Short mmCIF file of C-alpha atoms and ligand atoms in Angstrom, two decimals:
data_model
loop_
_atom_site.label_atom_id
_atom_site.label_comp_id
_atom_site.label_asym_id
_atom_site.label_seq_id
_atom_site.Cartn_x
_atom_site.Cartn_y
_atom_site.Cartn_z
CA UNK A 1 56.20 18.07 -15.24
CA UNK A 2 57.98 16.40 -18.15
CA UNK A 3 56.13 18.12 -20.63
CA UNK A 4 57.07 21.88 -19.02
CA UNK A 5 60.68 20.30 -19.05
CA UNK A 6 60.29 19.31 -22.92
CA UNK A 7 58.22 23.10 -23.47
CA UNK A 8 61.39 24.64 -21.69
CA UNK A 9 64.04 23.04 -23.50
CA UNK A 10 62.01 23.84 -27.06
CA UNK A 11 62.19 27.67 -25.68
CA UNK A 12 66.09 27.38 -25.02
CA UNK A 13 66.52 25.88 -28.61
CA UNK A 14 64.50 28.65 -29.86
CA UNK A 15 66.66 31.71 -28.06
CA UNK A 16 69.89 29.41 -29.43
CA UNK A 17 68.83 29.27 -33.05
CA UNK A 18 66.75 32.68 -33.36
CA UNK A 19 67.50 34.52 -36.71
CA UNK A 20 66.04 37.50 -35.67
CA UNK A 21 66.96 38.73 -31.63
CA UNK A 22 65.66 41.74 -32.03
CA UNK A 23 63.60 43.46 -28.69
CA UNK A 24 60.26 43.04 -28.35
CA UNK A 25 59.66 40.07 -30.57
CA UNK A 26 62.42 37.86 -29.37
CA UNK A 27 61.71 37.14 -25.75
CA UNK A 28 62.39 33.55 -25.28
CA UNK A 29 58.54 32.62 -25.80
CA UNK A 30 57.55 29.87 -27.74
CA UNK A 31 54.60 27.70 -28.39
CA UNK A 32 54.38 24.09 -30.10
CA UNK A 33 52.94 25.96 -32.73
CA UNK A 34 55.81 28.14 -33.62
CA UNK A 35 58.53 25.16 -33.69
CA UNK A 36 56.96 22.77 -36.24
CA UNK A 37 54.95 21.20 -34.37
CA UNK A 38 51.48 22.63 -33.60
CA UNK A 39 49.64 21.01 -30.09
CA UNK A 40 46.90 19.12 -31.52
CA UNK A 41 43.96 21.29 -29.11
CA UNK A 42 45.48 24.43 -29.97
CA UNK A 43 46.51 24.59 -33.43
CA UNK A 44 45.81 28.59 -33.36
CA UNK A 45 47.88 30.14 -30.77
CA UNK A 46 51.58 31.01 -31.84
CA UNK A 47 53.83 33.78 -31.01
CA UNK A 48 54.79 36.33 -33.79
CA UNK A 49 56.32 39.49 -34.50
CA UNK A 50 55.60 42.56 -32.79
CA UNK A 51 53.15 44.44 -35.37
CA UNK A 52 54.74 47.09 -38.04
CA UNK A 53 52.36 49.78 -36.72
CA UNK A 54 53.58 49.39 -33.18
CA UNK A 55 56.97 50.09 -34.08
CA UNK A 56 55.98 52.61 -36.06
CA UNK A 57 54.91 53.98 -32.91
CA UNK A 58 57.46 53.80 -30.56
CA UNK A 59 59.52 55.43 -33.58
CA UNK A 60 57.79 58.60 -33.86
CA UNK A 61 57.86 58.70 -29.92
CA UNK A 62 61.39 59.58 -29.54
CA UNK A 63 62.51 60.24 -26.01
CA UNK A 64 59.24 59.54 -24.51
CA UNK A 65 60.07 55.98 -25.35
CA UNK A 66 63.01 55.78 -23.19
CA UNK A 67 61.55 57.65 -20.41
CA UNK A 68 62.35 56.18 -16.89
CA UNK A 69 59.02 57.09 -14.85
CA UNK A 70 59.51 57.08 -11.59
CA UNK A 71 55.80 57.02 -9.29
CA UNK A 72 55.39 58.54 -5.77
CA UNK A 73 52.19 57.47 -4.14
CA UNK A 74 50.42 60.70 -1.95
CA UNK A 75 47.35 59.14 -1.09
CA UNK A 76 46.03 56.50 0.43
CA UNK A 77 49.54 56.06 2.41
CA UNK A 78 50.86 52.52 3.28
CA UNK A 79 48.75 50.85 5.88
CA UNK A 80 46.32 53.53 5.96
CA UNK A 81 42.71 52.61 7.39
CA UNK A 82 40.44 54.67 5.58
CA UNK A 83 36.63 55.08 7.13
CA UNK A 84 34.81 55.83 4.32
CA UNK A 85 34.32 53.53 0.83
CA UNK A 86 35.44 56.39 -0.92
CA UNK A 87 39.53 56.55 -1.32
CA UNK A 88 41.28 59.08 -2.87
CA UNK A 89 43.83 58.45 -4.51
CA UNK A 90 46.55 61.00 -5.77
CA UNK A 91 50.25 59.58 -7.07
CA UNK A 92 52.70 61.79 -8.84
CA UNK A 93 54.31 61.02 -12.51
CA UNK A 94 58.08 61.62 -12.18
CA UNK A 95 60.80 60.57 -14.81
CA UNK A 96 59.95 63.03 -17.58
CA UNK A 97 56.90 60.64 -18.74
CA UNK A 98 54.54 62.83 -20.20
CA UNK A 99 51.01 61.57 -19.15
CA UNK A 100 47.92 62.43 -21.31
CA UNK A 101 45.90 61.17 -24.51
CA UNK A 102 46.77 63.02 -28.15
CA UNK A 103 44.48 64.23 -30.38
CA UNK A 104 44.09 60.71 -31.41
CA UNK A 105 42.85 59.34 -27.74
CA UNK A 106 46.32 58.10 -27.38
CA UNK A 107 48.52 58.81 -25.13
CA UNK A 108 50.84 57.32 -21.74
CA UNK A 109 48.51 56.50 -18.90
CA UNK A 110 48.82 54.76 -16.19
CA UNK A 111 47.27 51.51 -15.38
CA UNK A 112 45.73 51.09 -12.28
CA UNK A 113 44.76 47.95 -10.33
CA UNK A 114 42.46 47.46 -7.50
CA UNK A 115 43.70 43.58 -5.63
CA UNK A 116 43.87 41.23 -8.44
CA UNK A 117 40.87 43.21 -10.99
CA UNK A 118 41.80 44.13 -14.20
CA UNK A 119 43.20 47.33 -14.68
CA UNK A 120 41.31 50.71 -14.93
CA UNK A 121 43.32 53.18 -17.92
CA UNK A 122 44.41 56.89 -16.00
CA UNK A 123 45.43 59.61 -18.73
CA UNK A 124 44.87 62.38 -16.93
CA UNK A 125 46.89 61.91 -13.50
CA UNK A 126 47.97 65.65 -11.64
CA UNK A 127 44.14 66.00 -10.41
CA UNK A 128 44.27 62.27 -8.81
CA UNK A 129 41.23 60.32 -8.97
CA UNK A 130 38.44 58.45 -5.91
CA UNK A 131 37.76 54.91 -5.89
CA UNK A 132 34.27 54.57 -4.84
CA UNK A 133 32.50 51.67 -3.17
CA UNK A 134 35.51 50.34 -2.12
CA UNK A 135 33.96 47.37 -0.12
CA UNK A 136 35.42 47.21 3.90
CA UNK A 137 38.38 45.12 4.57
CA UNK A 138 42.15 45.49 3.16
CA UNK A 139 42.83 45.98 -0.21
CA UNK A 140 46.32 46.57 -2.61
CA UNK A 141 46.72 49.39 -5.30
CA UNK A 142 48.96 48.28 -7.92
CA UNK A 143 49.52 51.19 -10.91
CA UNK A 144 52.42 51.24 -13.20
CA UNK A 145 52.89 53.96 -16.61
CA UNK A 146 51.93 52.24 -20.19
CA UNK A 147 52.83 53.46 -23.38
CA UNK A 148 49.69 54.16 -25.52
CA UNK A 149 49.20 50.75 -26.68
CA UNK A 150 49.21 49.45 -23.08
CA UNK A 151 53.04 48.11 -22.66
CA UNK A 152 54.19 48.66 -19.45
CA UNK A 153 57.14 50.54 -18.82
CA UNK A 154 59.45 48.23 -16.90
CA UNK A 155 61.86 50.39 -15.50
CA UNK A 156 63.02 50.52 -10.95
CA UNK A 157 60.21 53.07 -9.82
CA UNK A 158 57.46 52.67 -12.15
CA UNK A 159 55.58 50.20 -10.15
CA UNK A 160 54.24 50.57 -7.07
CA UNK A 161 52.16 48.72 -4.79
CA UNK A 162 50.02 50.16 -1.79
CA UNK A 163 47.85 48.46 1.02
CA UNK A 164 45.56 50.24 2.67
CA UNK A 165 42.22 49.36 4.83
CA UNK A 166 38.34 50.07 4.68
CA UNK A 167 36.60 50.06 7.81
CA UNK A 168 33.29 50.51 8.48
CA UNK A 169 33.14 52.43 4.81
CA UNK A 170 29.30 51.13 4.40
CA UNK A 171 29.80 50.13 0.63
CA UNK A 172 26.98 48.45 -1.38
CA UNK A 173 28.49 44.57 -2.01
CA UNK A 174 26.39 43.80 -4.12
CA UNK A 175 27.25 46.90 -6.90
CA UNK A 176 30.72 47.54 -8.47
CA UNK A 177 33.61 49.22 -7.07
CA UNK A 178 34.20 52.17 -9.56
CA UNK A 179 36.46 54.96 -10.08
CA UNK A 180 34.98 58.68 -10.44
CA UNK A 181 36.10 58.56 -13.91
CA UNK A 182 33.25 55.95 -14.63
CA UNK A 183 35.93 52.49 -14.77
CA UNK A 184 34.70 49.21 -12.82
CA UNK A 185 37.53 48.44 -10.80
CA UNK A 186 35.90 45.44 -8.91
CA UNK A 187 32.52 43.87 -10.27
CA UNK A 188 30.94 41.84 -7.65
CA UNK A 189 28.83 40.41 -10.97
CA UNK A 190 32.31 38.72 -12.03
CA UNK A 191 30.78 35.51 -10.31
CA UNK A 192 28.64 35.16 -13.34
CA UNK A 193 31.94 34.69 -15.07
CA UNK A 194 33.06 32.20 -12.47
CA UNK A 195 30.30 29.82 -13.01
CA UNK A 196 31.10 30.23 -16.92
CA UNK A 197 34.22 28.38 -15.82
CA UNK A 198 36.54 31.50 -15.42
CA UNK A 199 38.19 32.01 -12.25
CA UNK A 200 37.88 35.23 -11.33
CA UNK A 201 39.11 36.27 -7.87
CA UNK A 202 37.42 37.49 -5.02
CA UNK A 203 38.21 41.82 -4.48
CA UNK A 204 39.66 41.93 -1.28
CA UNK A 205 43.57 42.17 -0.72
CA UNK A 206 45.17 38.63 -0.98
CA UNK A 207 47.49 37.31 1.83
CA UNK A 208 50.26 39.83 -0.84
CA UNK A 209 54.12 40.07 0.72
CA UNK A 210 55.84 43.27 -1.31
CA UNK A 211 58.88 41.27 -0.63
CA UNK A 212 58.34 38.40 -2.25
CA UNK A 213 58.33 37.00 -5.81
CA UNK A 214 55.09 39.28 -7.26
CA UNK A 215 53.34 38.74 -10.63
CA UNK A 216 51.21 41.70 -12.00
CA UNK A 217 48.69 40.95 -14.60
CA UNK A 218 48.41 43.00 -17.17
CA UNK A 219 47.23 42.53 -20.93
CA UNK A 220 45.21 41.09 -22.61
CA UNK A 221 42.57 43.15 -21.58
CA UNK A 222 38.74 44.03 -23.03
CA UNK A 223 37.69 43.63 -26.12
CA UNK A 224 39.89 42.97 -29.93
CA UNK A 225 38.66 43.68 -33.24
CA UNK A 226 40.38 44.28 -36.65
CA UNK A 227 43.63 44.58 -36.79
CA UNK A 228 44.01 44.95 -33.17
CA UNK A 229 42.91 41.12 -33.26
CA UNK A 230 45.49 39.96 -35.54
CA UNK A 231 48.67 39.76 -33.18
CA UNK A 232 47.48 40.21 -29.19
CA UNK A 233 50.14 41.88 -26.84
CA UNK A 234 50.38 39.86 -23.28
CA UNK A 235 52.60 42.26 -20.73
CA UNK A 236 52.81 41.82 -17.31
CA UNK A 237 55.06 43.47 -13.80
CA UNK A 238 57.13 41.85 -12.24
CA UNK A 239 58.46 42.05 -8.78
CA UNK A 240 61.18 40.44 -6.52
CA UNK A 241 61.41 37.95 -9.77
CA UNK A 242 63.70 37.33 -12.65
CA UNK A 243 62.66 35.27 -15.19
CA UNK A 244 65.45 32.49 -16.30
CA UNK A 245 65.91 34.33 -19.74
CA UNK A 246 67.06 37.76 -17.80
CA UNK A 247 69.65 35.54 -15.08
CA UNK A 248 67.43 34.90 -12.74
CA UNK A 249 65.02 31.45 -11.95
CA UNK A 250 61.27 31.92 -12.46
CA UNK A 251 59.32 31.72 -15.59
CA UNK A 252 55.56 32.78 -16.87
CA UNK A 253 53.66 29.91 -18.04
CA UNK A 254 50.88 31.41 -20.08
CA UNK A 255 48.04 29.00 -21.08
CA UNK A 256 45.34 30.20 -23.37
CA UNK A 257 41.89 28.26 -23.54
CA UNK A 258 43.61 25.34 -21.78
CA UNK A 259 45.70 24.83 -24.37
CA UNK A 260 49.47 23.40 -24.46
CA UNK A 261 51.36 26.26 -21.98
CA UNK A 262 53.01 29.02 -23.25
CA UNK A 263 56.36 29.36 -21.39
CA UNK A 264 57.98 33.05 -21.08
CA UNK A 265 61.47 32.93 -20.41
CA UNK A 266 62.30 37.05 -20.89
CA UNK A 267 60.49 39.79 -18.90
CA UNK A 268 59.29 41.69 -22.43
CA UNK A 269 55.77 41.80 -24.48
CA UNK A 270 54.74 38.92 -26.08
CA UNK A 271 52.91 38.83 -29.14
CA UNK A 272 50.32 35.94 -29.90
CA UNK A 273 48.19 35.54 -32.89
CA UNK A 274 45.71 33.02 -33.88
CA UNK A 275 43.14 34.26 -31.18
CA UNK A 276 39.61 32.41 -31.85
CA UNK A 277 36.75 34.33 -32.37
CA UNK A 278 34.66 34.94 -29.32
CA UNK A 279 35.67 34.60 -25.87
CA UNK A 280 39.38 33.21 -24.93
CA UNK A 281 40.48 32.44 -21.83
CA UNK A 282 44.05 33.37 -20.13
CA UNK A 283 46.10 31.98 -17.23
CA UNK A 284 48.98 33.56 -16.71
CA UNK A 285 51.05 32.39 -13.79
CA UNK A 286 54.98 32.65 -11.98
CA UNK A 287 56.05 29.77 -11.86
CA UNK A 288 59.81 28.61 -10.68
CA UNK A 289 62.41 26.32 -12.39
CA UNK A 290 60.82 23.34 -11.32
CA UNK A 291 57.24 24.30 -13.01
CA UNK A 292 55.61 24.57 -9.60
CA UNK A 293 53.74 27.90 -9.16
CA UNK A 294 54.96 30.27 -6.86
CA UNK A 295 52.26 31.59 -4.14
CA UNK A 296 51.88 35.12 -3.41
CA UNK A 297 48.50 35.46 -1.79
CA UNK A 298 46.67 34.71 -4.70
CA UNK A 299 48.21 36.94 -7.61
CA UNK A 300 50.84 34.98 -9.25
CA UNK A 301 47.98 33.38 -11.03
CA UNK A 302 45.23 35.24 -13.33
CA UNK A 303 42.29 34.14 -15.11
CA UNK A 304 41.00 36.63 -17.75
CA UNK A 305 38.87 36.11 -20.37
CA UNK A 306 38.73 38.75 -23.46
CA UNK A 307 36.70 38.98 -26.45
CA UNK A 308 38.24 38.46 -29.98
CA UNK A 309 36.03 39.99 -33.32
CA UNK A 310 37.61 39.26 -36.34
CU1 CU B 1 46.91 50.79 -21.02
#
């Protein structure tokens, strides 16, 4: 407890004294590592600058970057109890985000989450898409619009979160829940990962309440290489929650191969860098002023583990 007290304080002293409060990069995160004083297990991990060729990015974007996207979920409906392990799923774009990959593969999409899984990518949206061996019981559909290098937008109406109900659907267990565009949204397999010592939760609906304080996992995701390995983006939803930094009381303590907790004070992108090579392992969970975490059937804490190549 004293030592989240002592990490919170070193975050307030670094909003107080930052040269350089410019959005994304200055969020109120900070590490040991970027105040002088580097946690002896985890002498890698530091926050840093947002990189050059992202803001290149949201430069040439114009308007698209300040686009308010506002989702309307079709299908399934709240509540719904669907008989089959197929859903379909079919959510309009509003808010004048335009949806779609470039000639580059890049592109707004929208990222879509089946319980607490990681996310499957959606570019192309009007045609809707099926989840397929969706396994019986309840489940939640989180999706929220992402700029083309997965930030989230953050604005009312972009996120929105559906439960719905499979009953008697007759889906395999034992093989992955997929979308029809070929994405594992659920990977029953993910217990291999478990006993690897990464907690990886189970793909039914957690005990969620849409009306209380709600964490969405978001990035890291996958696989980093290059460049792309250099400075890592972690983004995240939030719901019913303000973080301390925006007026509000909660915080995002983001540990990263059990190192010394990385405390996130403004709801905004966070750049790390000095990823290890290999596999890397990331908690990120609400937590409230005290340091205590803050239970919402399971999601307001995430294990993920990515894959750094440098
Ligand atoms: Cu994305």
């Amino acid at each position: 407890m004293m030592r989240l007290f002592a990490l919170i304080l070193i975050a307030s002293a670094a909003i107080l004294f930052s040269a350089c409060p410019s959005e994304p990069a200055s969020n109120g995160a900070t590490s040991p590592a970027n105040t002088g004083e580097p946690a002896s297990d985890q002498p890698g991990i530091r926050v840093t600058e947002q990189p050059d060729r992202i803001q290149k990015m949201i430069e040439d974007r114009g308007e698209q970057e300040q686009a308010k996207p506002d989702l309307t979920v079709e299908s399934p409906t709240e509540g719904a109890v669907i008989e089959s392990s197929t859903v379909k799923v079919k959510v309009t774009v509003g808010g004048d985000l335009k949806m779609g990959k470039d000639d580059a593969g890049m592109g707004n999409h929208v990222h879509v989450i089946l319980d607490n899984q990681p996310y499957a990518a959606h570019y192309m949206w009007d045609e809707g898409f099926e989840l397929r061996n969706v396994t019986d019981g309840e489940h939640t559909l989180r999706m929220f619009p992402s700029r083309p290098w997965h930030q989230s937008y953050k604005n009312d109406g972009a996120f929105k979160m559906i439960r719905f109900t499979v009953r008697n659907g007759g889906a395999d267990e034992s093989k992955p829940t997929t979308d029809d565009k070929g994405n594992t949204m659920a990977d029953p397999k993910a217990e291999e990962k478990q006993a690897e010592g990464v907690e990886v939760e189970e793909s039914t609906a957690g005990n969620v309440d849409a009306s209380k304080p709600l964490l969405t996992y978001s990035r890291p995701k996958g696989k980093y290489k290059g460049e792309e390995a250099e400075a890592i983006m972690v983004d995240f939803w939030l719901t019913n929650a303000q973080l301390r930094g925006d007026g509000g009381q909660y915080l995002i303590r983001c540990t990263i191969n059990d190192g010394e907790p990385l405390v996130i004070e403004k709801w905004a992108p966070v750049w790390l860098a000095g990823w290890k090579n290999g596999k890397n392992v990331v908690k990120m969970e609400l937590i409230d002023a005290e340091g205590n975490p803050v239970e919402n059937g399971g999601y307001n804490s995430t294990t993920r583990e990515i894959t750094v190549t440098r």
